[in-house]
């Protein structure tokens, strides 16, 4: 909860958006279906779509990946409202991840500490 709150409320709006993407990837990792850490955001989005059948129902993770890339690499700044809208879309995508798995896996994912460990470790 603390990590999520820090990501969502970071002073730097670019960090808020990149933190939103990290939150989505971390949730997938906690659910046991982690996209490759070496992949680009777009490649990770494709992996999420392949692993979670309901993640793209309301929010396409490929769009979220492009928005994060545009925010991080573009010279233009974003507004607070745009960052908030991005997080709303991230929340929708996370609900799609959760709906894609059974109740037991969802509960185990809530208790998982997998996303707190480095990708190179088990």
PDB file of C-alpha atoms in Angstrom:
ATOM      1  CA  UNK A   1       0.000   0.000   0.000  1.00  0.00           C
ATOM      2  CA  UNK A   2       2.822   2.382   0.886  1.00  0.00           C
ATOM      3  CA  UNK A   3       4.697   1.692  -2.356  1.00  0.00           C
ATOM      4  CA  UNK A   4       1.528   2.248  -4.385  1.00  0.00           C
ATOM      5  CA  UNK A   5       0.739   5.483  -2.550  1.00  0.00           C
ATOM      6  CA  UNK A   6       4.279   6.781  -3.110  1.00  0.00           C
ATOM      7  CA  UNK A   7       4.093   5.966  -6.803  1.00  0.00           C
ATOM      8  CA  UNK A   8       0.675   7.535  -7.229  1.00  0.00           C
ATOM      9  CA  UNK A   9       1.504  10.717  -5.301  1.00  0.00           C
ATOM     10  CA  UNK A  10       5.109  11.295  -6.388  1.00  0.00           C
ATOM     11  CA  UNK A  11       5.984  14.990  -6.789  1.00  0.00           C
ATOM     12  CA  UNK A  12       7.340  14.395 -10.301  1.00  0.00           C
ATOM     13  CA  UNK A  13       4.468  13.666 -12.701  1.00  0.00           C
ATOM     14  CA  UNK A  14       6.736  11.617 -14.976  1.00  0.00           C
ATOM     15  CA  UNK A  15       7.530   9.371 -12.018  1.00  0.00           C
ATOM     16  CA  UNK A  16       3.815   9.089 -11.286  1.00  0.00           C
ATOM     17  CA  UNK A  17       3.136   7.752 -14.758  1.00  0.00           C
ATOM     18  CA  UNK A  18       6.127   5.416 -14.856  1.00  0.00           C
ATOM     19  CA  UNK A  19       5.157   4.306 -11.341  1.00  0.00           C
ATOM     20  CA  UNK A  20       1.679   3.497 -12.606  1.00  0.00           C
ATOM     21  CA  UNK A  21       3.132   1.207 -15.248  1.00  0.00           C
ATOM     22  CA  UNK A  22       5.387  -0.381 -12.612  1.00  0.00           C
ATOM     23  CA  UNK A  23       2.319  -0.955 -10.429  1.00  0.00           C
ATOM     24  CA  UNK A  24       0.610  -2.851 -13.255  1.00  0.00           C
ATOM     25  CA  UNK A  25       3.663  -5.010 -13.921  1.00  0.00           C
ATOM     26  CA  UNK A  26       4.162  -5.658 -10.210  1.00  0.00           C
ATOM     27  CA  UNK A  27       0.559  -6.819  -9.837  1.00  0.00           C
ATOM     28  CA  UNK A  28       1.045  -9.242 -12.718  1.00  0.00           C
ATOM     29  CA  UNK A  29       4.211 -10.494 -11.049  1.00  0.00           C
ATOM     30  CA  UNK A  30       2.396 -10.995  -7.746  1.00  0.00           C
ATOM     31  CA  UNK A  31      -0.248 -12.992  -9.616  1.00  0.00           C
ATOM     32  CA  UNK A  32       2.502 -15.282 -10.910  1.00  0.00           C
ATOM     33  CA  UNK A  33       2.542 -14.206 -14.557  1.00  0.00           C
ATOM     34  CA  UNK A  34       5.258 -11.627 -14.838  1.00  0.00           C
ATOM     35  CA  UNK A  35       6.167 -10.019 -18.140  1.00  0.00           C
ATOM     36  CA  UNK A  36       9.855 -10.053 -18.971  1.00  0.00           C
ATOM     37  CA  UNK A  37      11.762  -7.293 -17.159  1.00  0.00           C
ATOM     38  CA  UNK A  38      14.044  -6.995 -20.212  1.00  0.00           C
ATOM     39  CA  UNK A  39      11.118  -6.257 -22.530  1.00  0.00           C
ATOM     40  CA  UNK A  40       9.975  -2.808 -23.562  1.00  0.00           C
ATOM     41  CA  UNK A  41       6.704  -1.533 -22.147  1.00  0.00           C
ATOM     42  CA  UNK A  42       4.953  -2.388 -25.411  1.00  0.00           C
ATOM     43  CA  UNK A  43       6.354  -5.911 -25.337  1.00  0.00           C
ATOM     44  CA  UNK A  44       5.323  -6.234 -21.701  1.00  0.00           C
ATOM     45  CA  UNK A  45       1.812  -5.089 -22.655  1.00  0.00           C
ATOM     46  CA  UNK A  46       1.636  -7.808 -25.316  1.00  0.00           C
ATOM     47  CA  UNK A  47       2.747 -10.357 -22.714  1.00  0.00           C
ATOM     48  CA  UNK A  48       0.073  -9.125 -20.307  1.00  0.00           C
ATOM     49  CA  UNK A  49      -2.576  -9.511 -22.998  1.00  0.00           C
ATOM     50  CA  UNK A  50      -1.371 -13.054 -23.692  1.00  0.00           C
ATOM     51  CA  UNK A  51      -1.312 -14.039 -20.011  1.00  0.00           C
ATOM     52  CA  UNK A  52      -4.461 -12.342 -18.698  1.00  0.00           C
ATOM     53  CA  UNK A  53      -7.559 -12.776 -20.829  1.00  0.00           C
ATOM     54  CA  UNK A  54      -9.539  -9.929 -19.247  1.00  0.00           C
ATOM     55  CA  UNK A  55      -6.846  -7.271 -18.898  1.00  0.00           C
ATOM     56  CA  UNK A  56      -7.719  -5.586 -22.183  1.00  0.00           C
ATOM     57  CA  UNK A  57     -11.493  -5.565 -21.813  1.00  0.00           C
ATOM     58  CA  UNK A  58     -11.775  -1.962 -20.657  1.00  0.00           C
ATOM     59  CA  UNK A  59      -8.237  -0.610 -20.938  1.00  0.00           C
ATOM     60  CA  UNK A  60      -5.700  -1.748 -23.518  1.00  0.00           C
ATOM     61  CA  UNK A  61      -2.301  -2.139 -21.832  1.00  0.00           C
ATOM     62  CA  UNK A  62      -0.621  -1.319 -25.167  1.00  0.00           C
ATOM     63  CA  UNK A  63      -2.188   2.136 -24.985  1.00  0.00           C
ATOM     64  CA  UNK A  64      -1.007   2.519 -21.394  1.00  0.00           C
ATOM     65  CA  UNK A  65       2.503   1.479 -22.440  1.00  0.00           C
ATOM     66  CA  UNK A  66       2.560   4.067 -25.248  1.00  0.00           C
ATOM     67  CA  UNK A  67       1.273   6.757 -22.887  1.00  0.00           C
ATOM     68  CA  UNK A  68       3.982   5.935 -20.346  1.00  0.00           C
ATOM     69  CA  UNK A  69       6.674   6.008 -23.041  1.00  0.00           C
ATOM     70  CA  UNK A  70       5.369   9.312 -24.387  1.00  0.00           C
ATOM     71  CA  UNK A  71       5.365  10.816 -20.908  1.00  0.00           C
ATOM     72  CA  UNK A  72       8.836   9.591 -20.019  1.00  0.00           C
ATOM     73  CA  UNK A  73      10.554  10.395 -23.308  1.00  0.00           C
ATOM     74  CA  UNK A  74       8.626  13.378 -24.692  1.00  0.00           C
ATOM     75  CA  UNK A  75       9.841  16.922 -24.086  1.00  0.00           C
ATOM     76  CA  UNK A  76       6.353  18.147 -23.165  1.00  0.00           C
ATOM     77  CA  UNK A  77       5.193  18.077 -19.570  1.00  0.00           C
ATOM     78  CA  UNK A  78       1.919  16.522 -18.499  1.00  0.00           C
ATOM     79  CA  UNK A  79      -0.658  17.916 -16.112  1.00  0.00           C
ATOM     80  CA  UNK A  80      -1.861  16.621 -12.764  1.00  0.00           C
ATOM     81  CA  UNK A  81      -5.168  15.732 -14.409  1.00  0.00           C
ATOM     82  CA  UNK A  82      -3.436  13.662 -17.087  1.00  0.00           C
ATOM     83  CA  UNK A  83      -1.450  11.773 -14.448  1.00  0.00           C
ATOM     84  CA  UNK A  84      -4.640  11.133 -12.469  1.00  0.00           C
ATOM     85  CA  UNK A  85      -6.422   9.884 -15.598  1.00  0.00           C
ATOM     86  CA  UNK A  86      -3.497   7.572 -16.333  1.00  0.00           C
ATOM     87  CA  UNK A  87      -3.739   6.087 -12.840  1.00  0.00           C
ATOM     88  CA  UNK A  88      -7.474   5.557 -13.269  1.00  0.00           C
ATOM     89  CA  UNK A  89      -6.696   3.553 -16.409  1.00  0.00           C
ATOM     90  CA  UNK A  90      -3.993   1.614 -14.549  1.00  0.00           C
ATOM     91  CA  UNK A  91      -6.517   0.734 -11.826  1.00  0.00           C
ATOM     92  CA  UNK A  92      -8.925  -0.516 -14.496  1.00  0.00           C
ATOM     93  CA  UNK A  93      -6.195  -2.663 -16.047  1.00  0.00           C
ATOM     94  CA  UNK A  94      -5.261  -4.068 -12.636  1.00  0.00           C
ATOM     95  CA  UNK A  95      -8.894  -5.056 -12.096  1.00  0.00           C
ATOM     96  CA  UNK A  96      -8.687  -6.847 -15.447  1.00  0.00           C
ATOM     97  CA  UNK A  97      -5.640  -8.758 -14.221  1.00  0.00           C
ATOM     98  CA  UNK A  98      -7.525  -9.733 -11.088  1.00  0.00           C
ATOM     99  CA  UNK A  99     -10.619 -10.833 -13.032  1.00  0.00           C
ATOM    100  CA  UNK A 100      -8.416 -13.045 -15.211  1.00  0.00           C
ATOM    101  CA  UNK A 101      -7.441 -15.326 -12.338  1.00  0.00           C
ATOM    102  CA  UNK A 102      -9.366 -17.333  -9.786  1.00  0.00           C
ATOM    103  CA  UNK A 103     -10.182 -16.159  -6.295  1.00  0.00           C
ATOM    104  CA  UNK A 104      -7.448 -18.243  -4.693  1.00  0.00           C
ATOM    105  CA  UNK A 105      -4.756 -16.905  -6.991  1.00  0.00           C
ATOM    106  CA  UNK A 106      -6.049 -13.369  -6.484  1.00  0.00           C
ATOM    107  CA  UNK A 107      -5.823 -13.732  -2.696  1.00  0.00           C
ATOM    108  CA  UNK A 108      -2.330 -15.247  -2.923  1.00  0.00           C
ATOM    109  CA  UNK A 109      -1.370 -12.340  -5.191  1.00  0.00           C
ATOM    110  CA  UNK A 110      -2.521  -9.840  -2.567  1.00  0.00           C
ATOM    111  CA  UNK A 111      -0.247 -11.492  -0.017  1.00  0.00           C
ATOM    112  CA  UNK A 112       2.666 -12.079  -2.372  1.00  0.00           C
ATOM    113  CA  UNK A 113       5.977 -10.312  -1.824  1.00  0.00           C
ATOM    114  CA  UNK A 114       7.307 -11.440  -5.202  1.00  0.00           C
ATOM    115  CA  UNK A 115       7.190  -7.918  -6.647  1.00  0.00           C
ATOM    116  CA  UNK A 116       9.412  -6.641  -3.843  1.00  0.00           C
ATOM    117  CA  UNK A 117      12.274  -8.896  -4.846  1.00  0.00           C
ATOM    118  CA  UNK A 118      14.653  -8.202  -7.676  1.00  0.00           C
ATOM    119  CA  UNK A 119      13.850  -9.910 -10.966  1.00  0.00           C
ATOM    120  CA  UNK A 120      17.062 -11.932 -10.889  1.00  0.00           C
ATOM    121  CA  UNK A 121      16.073 -13.761  -7.707  1.00  0.00           C
ATOM    122  CA  UNK A 122      13.348 -16.270  -6.965  1.00  0.00           C
TER     123      UNK A 122
END
